[in-house]
C-alpha cells in the first residue's frame, strides 16, 4: 500500500467539547486505500514544528474521498489544527500504519479509552458491514467506551453499528469505573477484543484477554517523530526480535500501531 503526501482541503471543523475537535478533510487518494486503525500525519504550517502529528482515522468515506479526524488539543500542533476552517488546506501523509484485522462473524469488544475512542468508530462501521447478513449479526459489535466524565463524545454514533456501554471515572454516566468494570457490570463476553486508549487500560485488557483465552488487538498511540519507520523514536518492547533493528523492539508507526497483545510488552 503506497502512502501519499498531499495537500488536503478542510471540509468542516466542529468543536465537540472543551478541547475535542472533529475535522473532515478531502483526501481522496488516501481515503481510497485507508482501513480502520490506520492514521495520517498532519503537518503544521509553522516551519519550526517540522514533525508531523499522527491522528487516527475516525471515519473513512471512500465514495466522497473524505477522512474524519477527531482529536484532543494536547499542545501547539493540535491547537493549530483546531483553528483551521472549511476551505483551508493542510498537508497530510497517509494512510500510515497497519490497521485492525477485521475478524468477520465473531462477537467483538471494541474498546476505546478517552481519545482512543475515535478509531474504534470506523472499525465498528467496518465490522458491522462485514457481519451484515450473518446469523445474530446485530449482537456481534459491542462498543465499550471509557470516559473521564459525562461528556460522552461519539458515543451515540456507535449505536448505529451495535450495542454501546459507557464507563466514567467519576460515575456521572454509565458504569462508575473503567471499561472492565462496565464489561463485568453488564455481564458481557466476546470472542475477540479490539482496543485503543491509555497504556494502563491496554495492559489490563491484555491480561483479561489472556485469562479468557481470546485474541486481542491493541492500538498504541505513543509519541512519534518521523511516522514512517525511519527514526526509531516510537519503539515499544516486543517478544520477537525486530527484522529492521535486530532488537526486541517494534516500531509503532510502521509495524503497528495495531499489535496482537501477546506480541508486545506493555
Ligand atoms: C498512531 C497515533 C494515533 C493518534 N491518534 C490520535 C487521535 O485520533 N486523536 C488525538 O487527539 N490524538 C491522537 N494521537 C496523539 C496525537 O498525535 C498527539 O496528541 C499530538 O501529536 C500532540 O501534538 P501537539 O503538537 O498538539 O502537542 P505537543 O506539543 O507535541 O505535546 C503536548 C503534550 O502532549 C504529550 N504528547 C504528545 N504526543 C503524545 C502521544 N502520542 N501520547 C500521549 N501524549 C502525547 C507531550 O508529551 C506533551 O506533554 C495519536 C498518536 C499516535 C501515535
Ligand atoms: S516515528 Fe520514526 S520510526 Fe516510528
PDB file of C-alpha atoms and ligand atoms in Angstrom:
ATOM      1  CA  UNK A   1       0.000   0.000   0.000  1.00  0.00           C
ATOM      2  CA  UNK A   2       1.509   3.347  -1.028  1.00  0.00           C
ATOM      3  CA  UNK A   3       1.473   6.226   1.390  1.00  0.00           C
ATOM      4  CA  UNK A   4       0.883   9.625  -0.121  1.00  0.00           C
ATOM      5  CA  UNK A   5       1.733  13.145   0.901  1.00  0.00           C
ATOM      6  CA  UNK A   6      -0.857  15.593  -0.317  1.00  0.00           C
ATOM      7  CA  UNK A   7      -2.456  18.927   0.392  1.00  0.00           C
ATOM      8  CA  UNK A   8      -5.965  18.279   1.633  1.00  0.00           C
ATOM      9  CA  UNK A   9      -8.863  20.728   1.782  1.00  0.00           C
ATOM     10  CA  UNK A  10     -10.590  21.149   5.107  1.00  0.00           C
ATOM     11  CA  UNK A  11     -14.309  20.480   4.631  1.00  0.00           C
ATOM     12  CA  UNK A  12     -15.519  21.217   8.142  1.00  0.00           C
ATOM     13  CA  UNK A  13     -14.343  21.728  11.683  1.00  0.00           C
ATOM     14  CA  UNK A  14     -16.639  21.271  14.665  1.00  0.00           C
ATOM     15  CA  UNK A  15     -15.910  21.597  18.360  1.00  0.00           C
ATOM     16  CA  UNK A  16     -17.376  18.595  20.162  1.00  0.00           C
ATOM     17  CA  UNK A  17     -16.354  19.634  23.663  1.00  0.00           C
ATOM     18  CA  UNK A  18     -13.983  21.883  25.585  1.00  0.00           C
ATOM     19  CA  UNK A  19     -10.831  20.546  23.916  1.00  0.00           C
ATOM     20  CA  UNK A  20     -12.120  17.961  21.415  1.00  0.00           C
ATOM     21  CA  UNK A  21     -12.479  18.750  17.720  1.00  0.00           C
ATOM     22  CA  UNK A  22     -13.932  16.948  14.730  1.00  0.00           C
ATOM     23  CA  UNK A  23     -12.345  17.819  11.381  1.00  0.00           C
ATOM     24  CA  UNK A  24     -13.235  16.443   7.967  1.00  0.00           C
ATOM     25  CA  UNK A  25     -10.769  16.737   5.110  1.00  0.00           C
ATOM     26  CA  UNK A  26     -10.930  15.975   1.392  1.00  0.00           C
ATOM     27  CA  UNK A  27      -8.169  13.444   0.706  1.00  0.00           C
ATOM     28  CA  UNK A  28      -9.495  11.022  -1.944  1.00  0.00           C
ATOM     29  CA  UNK A  29      -6.205   9.276  -2.708  1.00  0.00           C
ATOM     30  CA  UNK A  30      -5.674   8.448   0.974  1.00  0.00           C
ATOM     31  CA  UNK A  31      -9.330   7.562   1.650  1.00  0.00           C
ATOM     32  CA  UNK A  32      -9.282   5.156  -1.317  1.00  0.00           C
ATOM     33  CA  UNK A  33      -6.678   2.949   0.392  1.00  0.00           C
ATOM     34  CA  UNK A  34      -7.277   3.531   4.104  1.00  0.00           C
ATOM     35  CA  UNK A  35      -8.547   0.883   6.530  1.00  0.00           C
ATOM     36  CA  UNK A  36      -9.750   1.212  10.159  1.00  0.00           C
ATOM     37  CA  UNK A  37      -6.953   1.576  12.704  1.00  0.00           C
ATOM     38  CA  UNK A  38      -4.647   3.415  10.315  1.00  0.00           C
ATOM     39  CA  UNK A  39      -3.650   7.026  10.881  1.00  0.00           C
ATOM     40  CA  UNK A  40      -2.460  10.089   8.991  1.00  0.00           C
ATOM     41  CA  UNK A  41       0.302  12.541   9.843  1.00  0.00           C
ATOM     42  CA  UNK A  42      -0.752  16.179   9.783  1.00  0.00           C
ATOM     43  CA  UNK A  43       1.814  18.881   9.070  1.00  0.00           C
ATOM     44  CA  UNK A  44       1.954  22.188  10.864  1.00  0.00           C
ATOM     45  CA  UNK A  45       2.183  25.389   8.846  1.00  0.00           C
ATOM     46  CA  UNK A  46       4.827  26.567  11.262  1.00  0.00           C
ATOM     47  CA  UNK A  47       8.198  25.554   9.798  1.00  0.00           C
ATOM     48  CA  UNK A  48       9.695  25.287  13.305  1.00  0.00           C
ATOM     49  CA  UNK A  49       7.365  22.371  14.073  1.00  0.00           C
ATOM     50  CA  UNK A  50       8.759  20.109  11.405  1.00  0.00           C
ATOM     51  CA  UNK A  51       7.459  16.858  12.821  1.00  0.00           C
ATOM     52  CA  UNK A  52       4.019  15.915  11.639  1.00  0.00           C
ATOM     53  CA  UNK A  53       1.367  14.958  14.233  1.00  0.00           C
ATOM     54  CA  UNK A  54      -0.237  11.492  13.974  1.00  0.00           C
ATOM     55  CA  UNK A  55      -4.054  11.344  14.184  1.00  0.00           C
ATOM     56  CA  UNK A  56      -6.156   8.184  13.745  1.00  0.00           C
ATOM     57  CA  UNK A  57      -8.872   7.825  11.158  1.00  0.00           C
ATOM     58  CA  UNK A  58     -12.231   8.165  12.898  1.00  0.00           C
ATOM     59  CA  UNK A  59     -14.075   7.982   9.586  1.00  0.00           C
ATOM     60  CA  UNK A  60     -13.211   6.937   6.039  1.00  0.00           C
ATOM     61  CA  UNK A  61     -15.633   7.770   3.224  1.00  0.00           C
ATOM     62  CA  UNK A  62     -14.199   6.264   0.055  1.00  0.00           C
ATOM     63  CA  UNK A  63     -17.061   7.415  -2.161  1.00  0.00           C
ATOM     64  CA  UNK A  64     -16.755  11.039  -1.165  1.00  0.00           C
ATOM     65  CA  UNK A  65     -12.974  10.853  -0.720  1.00  0.00           C
ATOM     66  CA  UNK A  66     -13.219  12.183   2.838  1.00  0.00           C
ATOM     67  CA  UNK A  67     -11.449  11.477   6.103  1.00  0.00           C
ATOM     68  CA  UNK A  68     -12.752  12.328   9.542  1.00  0.00           C
ATOM     69  CA  UNK A  69     -10.307  13.130  12.348  1.00  0.00           C
ATOM     70  CA  UNK A  70     -11.406  13.571  15.966  1.00  0.00           C
ATOM     71  CA  UNK A  71      -8.672  14.903  18.207  1.00  0.00           C
ATOM     72  CA  UNK A  72      -7.940  16.491  21.541  1.00  0.00           C
ATOM     73  CA  UNK A  73      -5.833  19.621  21.886  1.00  0.00           C
ATOM     74  CA  UNK A  74      -2.612  18.412  23.535  1.00  0.00           C
ATOM     75  CA  UNK A  75      -0.169  21.148  22.526  1.00  0.00           C
ATOM     76  CA  UNK A  76       0.757  23.609  19.791  1.00  0.00           C
ATOM     77  CA  UNK A  77       0.232  21.298  16.811  1.00  0.00           C
ATOM     78  CA  UNK A  78      -3.273  20.150  17.654  1.00  0.00           C
ATOM     79  CA  UNK A  79      -4.147  23.711  18.729  1.00  0.00           C
ATOM     80  CA  UNK A  80      -3.145  24.944  15.299  1.00  0.00           C
ATOM     81  CA  UNK A  81      -5.255  22.273  13.572  1.00  0.00           C
ATOM     82  CA  UNK A  82      -8.270  23.277  15.674  1.00  0.00           C
ATOM     83  CA  UNK A  83      -8.037  26.768  14.170  1.00  0.00           C
ATOM     84  CA  UNK A  84      -8.477  25.515  10.602  1.00  0.00           C
ATOM     85  CA  UNK A  85     -11.833  26.190   8.960  1.00  0.00           C
ATOM     86  CA  UNK A  86     -13.681  24.926   5.885  1.00  0.00           C
ATOM     87  CA  UNK A  87     -11.766  25.930   2.759  1.00  0.00           C
ATOM     88  CA  UNK A  88      -8.337  25.973   4.446  1.00  0.00           C
ATOM     89  CA  UNK A  89      -5.712  23.475   3.375  1.00  0.00           C
ATOM     90  CA  UNK A  90      -3.446  21.148   5.322  1.00  0.00           C
ATOM     91  CA  UNK A  91      -0.577  18.884   4.283  1.00  0.00           C
ATOM     92  CA  UNK A  92      -1.198  15.281   5.167  1.00  0.00           C
ATOM     93  CA  UNK A  93       0.703  11.992   4.784  1.00  0.00           C
ATOM     94  CA  UNK A  94      -1.070   8.661   4.803  1.00  0.00           C
ATOM     95  CA  UNK A  95      -2.513   6.201   5.174  1.00  0.00           C
ATOM     96  CA  UNK A  96       0.066   5.104   7.767  1.00  0.00           C
ATOM     97  CA  UNK A  97       0.390   2.015   9.939  1.00  0.00           C
ATOM     98  CA  UNK A  98      -1.210  -1.382   9.596  1.00  0.00           C
ATOM     99  CA  UNK A  99      -4.820  -1.105  10.839  1.00  0.00           C
ATOM    100  CA  UNK A 100      -7.039  -3.604  12.663  1.00  0.00           C
ATOM    101  CA  UNK A 101      -7.642  -7.074  11.204  1.00  0.00           C
ATOM    102  CA  UNK A 102     -11.397  -7.295  10.648  1.00  0.00           C
ATOM    103  CA  UNK A 103     -12.395 -10.707  12.066  1.00  0.00           C
ATOM    104  CA  UNK A 104     -15.745 -11.484  10.486  1.00  0.00           C
ATOM    105  CA  UNK A 105     -18.561 -13.271  12.324  1.00  0.00           C
ATOM    106  CA  UNK A 106     -17.024 -13.008  15.805  1.00  0.00           C
ATOM    107  CA  UNK A 107     -18.614 -11.417  18.832  1.00  0.00           C
ATOM    108  CA  UNK A 108     -16.310  -8.477  19.422  1.00  0.00           C
ATOM    109  CA  UNK A 109     -15.484  -5.932  22.067  1.00  0.00           C
ATOM    110  CA  UNK A 110     -14.486  -2.579  20.587  1.00  0.00           C
ATOM    111  CA  UNK A 111     -12.915  -0.795  23.492  1.00  0.00           C
ATOM    112  CA  UNK A 112     -11.901   2.853  23.435  1.00  0.00           C
ATOM    113  CA  UNK A 113     -10.495   4.900  26.282  1.00  0.00           C
ATOM    114  CA  UNK A 114     -10.634   8.702  26.016  1.00  0.00           C
ATOM    115  CA  UNK A 115      -9.019   9.923  22.827  1.00  0.00           C
ATOM    116  CA  UNK A 116      -8.562   6.249  21.848  1.00  0.00           C
ATOM    117  CA  UNK A 117     -12.299   6.163  21.084  1.00  0.00           C
ATOM    118  CA  UNK A 118     -12.268   7.791  17.583  1.00  0.00           C
ATOM    119  CA  UNK A 119     -10.533   4.968  15.639  1.00  0.00           C
ATOM    120  CA  UNK A 120     -12.992   2.432  17.094  1.00  0.00           C
ATOM    121  CA  UNK A 121     -15.887   4.144  15.304  1.00  0.00           C
ATOM    122  CA  UNK A 122     -14.626   3.372  11.798  1.00  0.00           C
ATOM    123  CA  UNK A 123     -13.835  -0.169  12.959  1.00  0.00           C
ATOM    124  CA  UNK A 124     -17.408  -0.543  14.273  1.00  0.00           C
ATOM    125  CA  UNK A 125     -18.687   0.542  10.869  1.00  0.00           C
ATOM    126  CA  UNK A 126     -16.403  -1.900   9.014  1.00  0.00           C
ATOM    127  CA  UNK A 127     -17.261  -4.838  11.304  1.00  0.00           C
ATOM    128  CA  UNK A 128     -20.991  -4.241  11.063  1.00  0.00           C
ATOM    129  CA  UNK A 129     -20.692  -4.036   7.250  1.00  0.00           C
ATOM    130  CA  UNK A 130     -18.680  -7.301   7.143  1.00  0.00           C
ATOM    131  CA  UNK A 131     -21.079  -9.079   9.515  1.00  0.00           C
ATOM    132  CA  UNK A 132     -24.253  -7.923   7.758  1.00  0.00           C
ATOM    133  CA  UNK A 133     -26.499 -10.825   6.812  1.00  0.00           C
ATOM    134  CA  UNK A 134     -24.882 -13.294   9.261  1.00  0.00           C
ATOM    135  CA  UNK A 135     -26.952 -15.010  11.929  1.00  0.00           C
ATOM    136  CA  UNK A 136     -27.060 -12.854  15.051  1.00  0.00           C
ATOM    137  CA  UNK A 137     -25.103 -10.086  13.326  1.00  0.00           C
ATOM    138  CA  UNK A 138     -26.812  -7.486  15.485  1.00  0.00           C
ATOM    139  CA  UNK A 139     -25.093  -8.721  18.649  1.00  0.00           C
ATOM    140  CA  UNK A 140     -21.578  -9.009  17.239  1.00  0.00           C
ATOM    141  CA  UNK A 141     -20.347  -5.424  17.702  1.00  0.00           C
ATOM    142  CA  UNK A 142     -20.194  -4.333  21.346  1.00  0.00           C
ATOM    143  CA  UNK A 143     -18.575  -0.953  21.958  1.00  0.00           C
ATOM    144  CA  UNK A 144     -17.321  -0.342  25.486  1.00  0.00           C
ATOM    145  CA  UNK A 145     -16.183   3.240  25.896  1.00  0.00           C
ATOM    146  CA  UNK A 146     -14.257   4.744  28.796  1.00  0.00           C
ATOM    147  CA  UNK A 147     -14.640   8.434  29.581  1.00  0.00           C
ATOM    148  CA  UNK A 148     -13.498  10.793  32.337  1.00  0.00           C
ATOM    149  CA  UNK A 149     -16.950  12.303  32.920  1.00  0.00           C
ATOM    150  CA  UNK A 150     -20.406  12.715  31.401  1.00  0.00           C
ATOM    151  CA  UNK A 151     -19.084  14.336  28.207  1.00  0.00           C
ATOM    152  CA  UNK A 152     -19.637  11.161  26.147  1.00  0.00           C
ATOM    153  CA  UNK A 153     -18.250  12.253  22.785  1.00  0.00           C
ATOM    154  CA  UNK A 154     -19.070   9.984  19.787  1.00  0.00           C
ATOM    155  CA  UNK A 155     -20.987   7.513  21.998  1.00  0.00           C
ATOM    156  CA  UNK A 156     -24.338   7.890  20.203  1.00  0.00           C
ATOM    157  CA  UNK A 157     -22.728   7.301  16.814  1.00  0.00           C
ATOM    158  CA  UNK A 158     -21.669   3.767  17.822  1.00  0.00           C
ATOM    159  CA  UNK A 159     -25.328   2.806  18.309  1.00  0.00           C
ATOM    160  CA  UNK A 160     -25.758   2.606  14.511  1.00  0.00           C
ATOM    161  CA  UNK A 161     -23.388  -0.393  14.453  1.00  0.00           C
ATOM    162  CA  UNK A 162     -24.134  -2.367  17.626  1.00  0.00           C
ATOM    163  CA  UNK A 163     -24.601  -2.129  21.372  1.00  0.00           C
ATOM    164  CA  UNK A 164     -22.805   0.582  23.352  1.00  0.00           C
ATOM    165  CA  UNK A 165     -21.734   0.670  27.006  1.00  0.00           C
ATOM    166  CA  UNK A 166     -20.009   3.514  28.788  1.00  0.00           C
ATOM    167  CA  UNK A 167     -17.847   3.738  31.882  1.00  0.00           C
ATOM    168  CA  UNK A 168     -16.939   7.027  33.521  1.00  0.00           C
ATOM    169  CA  UNK A 169     -14.188   7.645  36.044  1.00  0.00           C
ATOM    170  CA  UNK A 170     -16.404   9.948  38.095  1.00  0.00           C
ATOM    171  CA  UNK A 171     -19.521   7.747  37.818  1.00  0.00           C
ATOM    172  CA  UNK A 172     -21.557  10.550  36.226  1.00  0.00           C
ATOM    173  CA  UNK A 173     -22.755   8.269  33.380  1.00  0.00           C
ATOM    174  CA  UNK A 174     -22.787   4.525  32.710  1.00  0.00           C
ATOM    175  CA  UNK A 175     -20.718   2.298  34.973  1.00  0.00           C
ATOM    176  CA  UNK A 176     -18.563   4.036  37.556  1.00  0.00           C
ATOM    177  CA  UNK A 177     -15.003   2.888  36.932  1.00  0.00           C
ATOM    178  CA  UNK A 178     -13.193   1.603  33.871  1.00  0.00           C
ATOM    179  CA  UNK A 179     -14.112  -0.383  30.766  1.00  0.00           C
ATOM    180  CA  UNK A 180     -13.557  -3.727  32.504  1.00  0.00           C
ATOM    181  CA  UNK A 181     -15.952  -2.642  35.252  1.00  0.00           C
ATOM    182  CA  UNK A 182     -18.536  -1.932  32.516  1.00  0.00           C
ATOM    183  CA  UNK A 183     -17.954  -5.364  30.957  1.00  0.00           C
ATOM    184  CA  UNK A 184     -18.472  -7.068  34.323  1.00  0.00           C
ATOM    185  CA  UNK A 185     -21.439  -4.948  35.390  1.00  0.00           C
ATOM    186  CA  UNK A 186     -23.255  -5.677  32.119  1.00  0.00           C
ATOM    187  CA  UNK A 187     -22.293  -9.372  32.058  1.00  0.00           C
ATOM    188  CA  UNK A 188     -20.695  -9.078  28.608  1.00  0.00           C
ATOM    189  CA  UNK A 189     -18.462 -11.541  26.796  1.00  0.00           C
ATOM    190  CA  UNK A 190     -16.687 -11.650  23.438  1.00  0.00           C
ATOM    191  CA  UNK A 191     -14.588 -13.805  21.119  1.00  0.00           C
ATOM    192  CA  UNK A 192     -12.168 -11.046  20.097  1.00  0.00           C
ATOM    193  CA  UNK A 193     -11.068  -7.701  21.543  1.00  0.00           C
ATOM    194  CA  UNK A 194     -10.017  -4.558  19.693  1.00  0.00           C
ATOM    195  CA  UNK A 195      -8.824  -1.630  21.786  1.00  0.00           C
ATOM    196  CA  UNK A 196      -7.208   1.783  21.725  1.00  0.00           C
ATOM    197  CA  UNK A 197      -6.541   4.001  24.717  1.00  0.00           C
ATOM    198  CA  UNK A 198      -4.183   4.707  27.596  1.00  0.00           C
ATOM    199  CA  UNK A 199      -1.485   2.151  28.401  1.00  0.00           C
ATOM    200  CA  UNK A 200      -2.900   1.070  31.808  1.00  0.00           C
ATOM    201  CA  UNK A 201      -6.200   0.225  30.072  1.00  0.00           C
ATOM    202  CA  UNK A 202      -4.418  -1.741  27.337  1.00  0.00           C
ATOM    203  CA  UNK A 203      -2.340  -3.594  29.934  1.00  0.00           C
ATOM    204  CA  UNK A 204      -5.496  -4.591  31.833  1.00  0.00           C
ATOM    205  CA  UNK A 205      -7.161  -5.751  28.611  1.00  0.00           C
ATOM    206  CA  UNK A 206      -4.123  -7.798  27.643  1.00  0.00           C
ATOM    207  CA  UNK A 207      -4.367  -9.615  30.998  1.00  0.00           C
ATOM    208  CA  UNK A 208      -8.155 -10.032  30.644  1.00  0.00           C
ATOM    209  CA  UNK A 209      -7.776 -11.497  27.118  1.00  0.00           C
ATOM    210  CA  UNK A 210      -5.064 -13.914  28.297  1.00  0.00           C
ATOM    211  CA  UNK A 211      -7.286 -15.026  31.181  1.00  0.00           C
ATOM    212  CA  UNK A 212     -10.236 -15.599  28.839  1.00  0.00           C
ATOM    213  CA  UNK A 213      -8.069 -17.091  26.077  1.00  0.00           C
ATOM    214  CA  UNK A 214      -9.346 -14.755  23.367  1.00  0.00           C
ATOM    215  CA  UNK A 215      -7.430 -12.819  20.691  1.00  0.00           C
ATOM    216  CA  UNK A 216      -6.802  -9.171  21.498  1.00  0.00           C
ATOM    217  CA  UNK A 217      -5.678  -6.405  19.136  1.00  0.00           C
ATOM    218  CA  UNK A 218      -4.253  -3.267  20.747  1.00  0.00           C
ATOM    219  CA  UNK A 219      -3.574   0.060  19.059  1.00  0.00           C
ATOM    220  CA  UNK A 220      -0.735   2.006  20.675  1.00  0.00           C
ATOM    221  CA  UNK A 221      -0.770   5.773  20.321  1.00  0.00           C
ATOM    222  CA  UNK A 222       2.667   6.638  21.645  1.00  0.00           C
ATOM    223  CA  UNK A 223       4.734   9.676  20.775  1.00  0.00           C
ATOM    224  CA  UNK A 224       6.155   9.591  17.271  1.00  0.00           C
ATOM    225  CA  UNK A 225       8.637  11.528  15.209  1.00  0.00           C
ATOM    226  CA  UNK A 226       9.090  10.589  11.536  1.00  0.00           C
ATOM    227  CA  UNK A 227       5.923   8.454  11.423  1.00  0.00           C
ATOM    228  CA  UNK A 228       7.299   6.269   8.627  1.00  0.00           C
ATOM    229  CA  UNK A 229       9.650   3.822  10.326  1.00  0.00           C
ATOM    230  CA  UNK A 230      12.961   5.615   9.868  1.00  0.00           C
ATOM    231  CA  UNK A 231      13.908   7.168  13.225  1.00  0.00           C
ATOM    232  CA  UNK A 232      13.049   4.558  15.899  1.00  0.00           C
ATOM    233  CA  UNK A 233      11.521   7.261  18.132  1.00  0.00           C
ATOM    234  CA  UNK A 234       8.363   5.229  18.611  1.00  0.00           C
ATOM    235  CA  UNK A 235       9.595   1.762  19.522  1.00  0.00           C
ATOM    236  CA  UNK A 236       7.840  -0.479  22.012  1.00  0.00           C
ATOM    237  CA  UNK A 237       9.201  -3.668  23.532  1.00  0.00           C
ATOM    238  CA  UNK A 238       8.298  -6.817  21.653  1.00  0.00           C
ATOM    239  CA  UNK A 239       8.639 -10.533  22.286  1.00  0.00           C
ATOM    240  CA  UNK A 240      10.229 -11.207  18.896  1.00  0.00           C
ATOM    241  CA  UNK A 241      13.409  -9.630  17.510  1.00  0.00           C
ATOM    242  CA  UNK A 242      12.587  -6.844  15.009  1.00  0.00           C
ATOM    243  CA  UNK A 243      13.860  -7.546  11.482  1.00  0.00           C
ATOM    244  CA  UNK A 244      14.831  -3.886  10.976  1.00  0.00           C
ATOM    245  CA  UNK A 245      16.655  -3.054  14.223  1.00  0.00           C
ATOM    246  CA  UNK A 246      17.571  -6.637  15.298  1.00  0.00           C
ATOM    247  CA  UNK A 247      16.459  -5.942  18.874  1.00  0.00           C
ATOM    248  CA  UNK A 248      13.346  -6.667  20.924  1.00  0.00           C
ATOM    249  CA  UNK A 249      11.615  -3.599  19.564  1.00  0.00           C
ATOM    250  CA  UNK A 250       8.785  -2.831  17.213  1.00  0.00           C
ATOM    251  CA  UNK A 251       8.187   0.492  15.521  1.00  0.00           C
ATOM    252  CA  UNK A 252       4.668   1.580  16.421  1.00  0.00           C
ATOM    253  CA  UNK A 253       4.348   3.779  13.330  1.00  0.00           C
ATOM    254  CA  UNK A 254       5.292   1.096  10.823  1.00  0.00           C
ATOM    255  CA  UNK A 255       4.859  -2.326  12.468  1.00  0.00           C
ATOM    256  CA  UNK A 256       1.766  -1.003  14.306  1.00  0.00           C
ATOM    257  CA  UNK A 257       0.032   0.932  15.668  1.00  0.00           C
ATOM    258  CA  UNK A 258      -2.060  -2.260  15.999  1.00  0.00           C
ATOM    259  CA  UNK A 259      -0.401  -5.290  17.601  1.00  0.00           C
ATOM    260  CA  UNK A 260      -1.594  -8.660  18.839  1.00  0.00           C
ATOM    261  CA  UNK A 261      -1.484  -8.268  22.629  1.00  0.00           C
ATOM    262  CA  UNK A 262       0.886 -11.198  23.111  1.00  0.00           C
ATOM    263  CA  UNK A 263       3.389  -9.649  20.657  1.00  0.00           C
ATOM    264  CA  UNK A 264       4.199  -6.668  22.843  1.00  0.00           C
ATOM    265  CA  UNK A 265       5.284  -5.812  26.375  1.00  0.00           C
ATOM    266  CA  UNK A 266       3.242  -3.065  27.993  1.00  0.00           C
TER     267      UNK A 266
HETATM  268  C1  LIG B   1      -0.836   6.382  15.897  1.00  0.00           C
HETATM  269  C2  LIG B   1      -1.336   7.561  16.692  1.00  0.00           C
HETATM  270  C3  LIG B   1      -2.652   7.935  16.544  1.00  0.00           C
HETATM  271  C4  LIG B   1      -3.153   9.035  17.276  1.00  0.00           C
HETATM  272  N1  LIG B   1      -4.453   9.358  17.101  1.00  0.00           N
HETATM  273  C5  LIG B   1      -4.950  10.408  17.775  1.00  0.00           C
HETATM  274  C6  LIG B   1      -6.322  10.800  17.597  1.00  0.00           C
HETATM  275  O1  LIG B   1      -7.071  10.191  16.822  1.00  0.00           O
HETATM  276  N2  LIG B   1      -6.772  11.863  18.298  1.00  0.00           N
HETATM  277  C7  LIG B   1      -5.954  12.563  19.170  1.00  0.00           C
HETATM  278  O2  LIG B   1      -6.400  13.525  19.802  1.00  0.00           O
HETATM  279  N3  LIG B   1      -4.668  12.226  19.343  1.00  0.00           N
HETATM  280  C8  LIG B   1      -4.148  11.169  18.681  1.00  0.00           C
HETATM  281  N4  LIG B   1      -2.824  10.833  18.859  1.00  0.00           N
HETATM  282  C9  LIG B   1      -1.993  11.663  19.755  1.00  0.00           C
HETATM  283  C10 LIG B   1      -1.546  12.936  18.995  1.00  0.00           C
HETATM  284  O3  LIG B   1      -0.697  12.545  17.944  1.00  0.00           O
HETATM  285  C11 LIG B   1      -0.802  13.881  19.937  1.00  0.00           C
HETATM  286  O4  LIG B   1      -1.703  14.369  20.902  1.00  0.00           O
HETATM  287  C12 LIG B   1      -0.247  15.067  19.140  1.00  0.00           C
HETATM  288  O5  LIG B   1       0.804  14.634  18.307  1.00  0.00           O
HETATM  289  C13 LIG B   1       0.262  16.144  20.078  1.00  0.00           C
HETATM  290  O6  LIG B   1       0.821  17.179  19.274  1.00  0.00           O
HETATM  291  P1  LIG B   1       0.839  18.672  19.779  1.00  0.00           P
HETATM  292  O7  LIG B   1       1.764  19.442  18.909  1.00  0.00           O
HETATM  293  O8  LIG B   1      -0.552  19.193  19.913  1.00  0.00           O
HETATM  294  O9  LIG B   1       1.384  18.550  21.233  1.00  0.00           O
HETATM  295  P2  LIG B   1       2.903  18.524  21.690  1.00  0.00           P
HETATM  296  O10 LIG B   1       3.311  19.941  21.949  1.00  0.00           O
HETATM  297  O11 LIG B   1       3.725  17.689  20.782  1.00  0.00           O
HETATM  298  O12 LIG B   1       2.723  17.763  23.042  1.00  0.00           O
HETATM  299  C14 LIG B   1       1.877  18.275  24.079  1.00  0.00           C
HETATM  300  C15 LIG B   1       1.849  17.300  25.229  1.00  0.00           C
HETATM  301  O13 LIG B   1       1.254  16.069  24.816  1.00  0.00           O
HETATM  302  C16 LIG B   1       2.141  14.990  25.016  1.00  0.00           C
HETATM  303  N5  LIG B   1       2.007  14.079  23.875  1.00  0.00           N
HETATM  304  C17 LIG B   1       2.372  14.297  22.598  1.00  0.00           C
HETATM  305  N6  LIG B   1       2.090  13.229  21.828  1.00  0.00           N
HETATM  306  C18 LIG B   1       1.527  12.320  22.640  1.00  0.00           C
HETATM  307  C19 LIG B   1       1.026  10.995  22.464  1.00  0.00           C
HETATM  308  N7  LIG B   1       1.051  10.360  21.291  1.00  0.00           N
HETATM  309  N8  LIG B   1       0.525  10.369  23.536  1.00  0.00           N
HETATM  310  C20 LIG B   1       0.496  10.961  24.731  1.00  0.00           C
HETATM  311  N9  LIG B   1       0.950  12.191  24.962  1.00  0.00           N
HETATM  312  C21 LIG B   1       1.461  12.862  23.947  1.00  0.00           C
HETATM  313  C22 LIG B   1       3.514  15.593  25.096  1.00  0.00           C
HETATM  314  O14 LIG B   1       4.387  14.817  25.893  1.00  0.00           O
HETATM  315  C23 LIG B   1       3.239  16.935  25.744  1.00  0.00           C
HETATM  316  O15 LIG B   1       3.156  16.827  27.137  1.00  0.00           O
HETATM  317  C24 LIG B   1      -2.306   9.755  18.162  1.00  0.00           C
HETATM  318  C25 LIG B   1      -0.977   9.371  18.291  1.00  0.00           C
HETATM  319  C26 LIG B   1      -0.499   8.287  17.580  1.00  0.00           C
HETATM  320  C27 LIG B   1       0.930   7.898  17.721  1.00  0.00           C
HETATM  321  S1  LIG B   2       8.227   7.596  14.446  1.00  0.00           S
HETATM  322 FE1  LIG B   2      10.106   7.276  13.434  1.00  0.00          FE
HETATM  323  S2  LIG B   2      10.300   5.090  13.441  1.00  0.00           S
HETATM  324 FE2  LIG B   2       8.306   5.448  14.246  1.00  0.00          FE
END
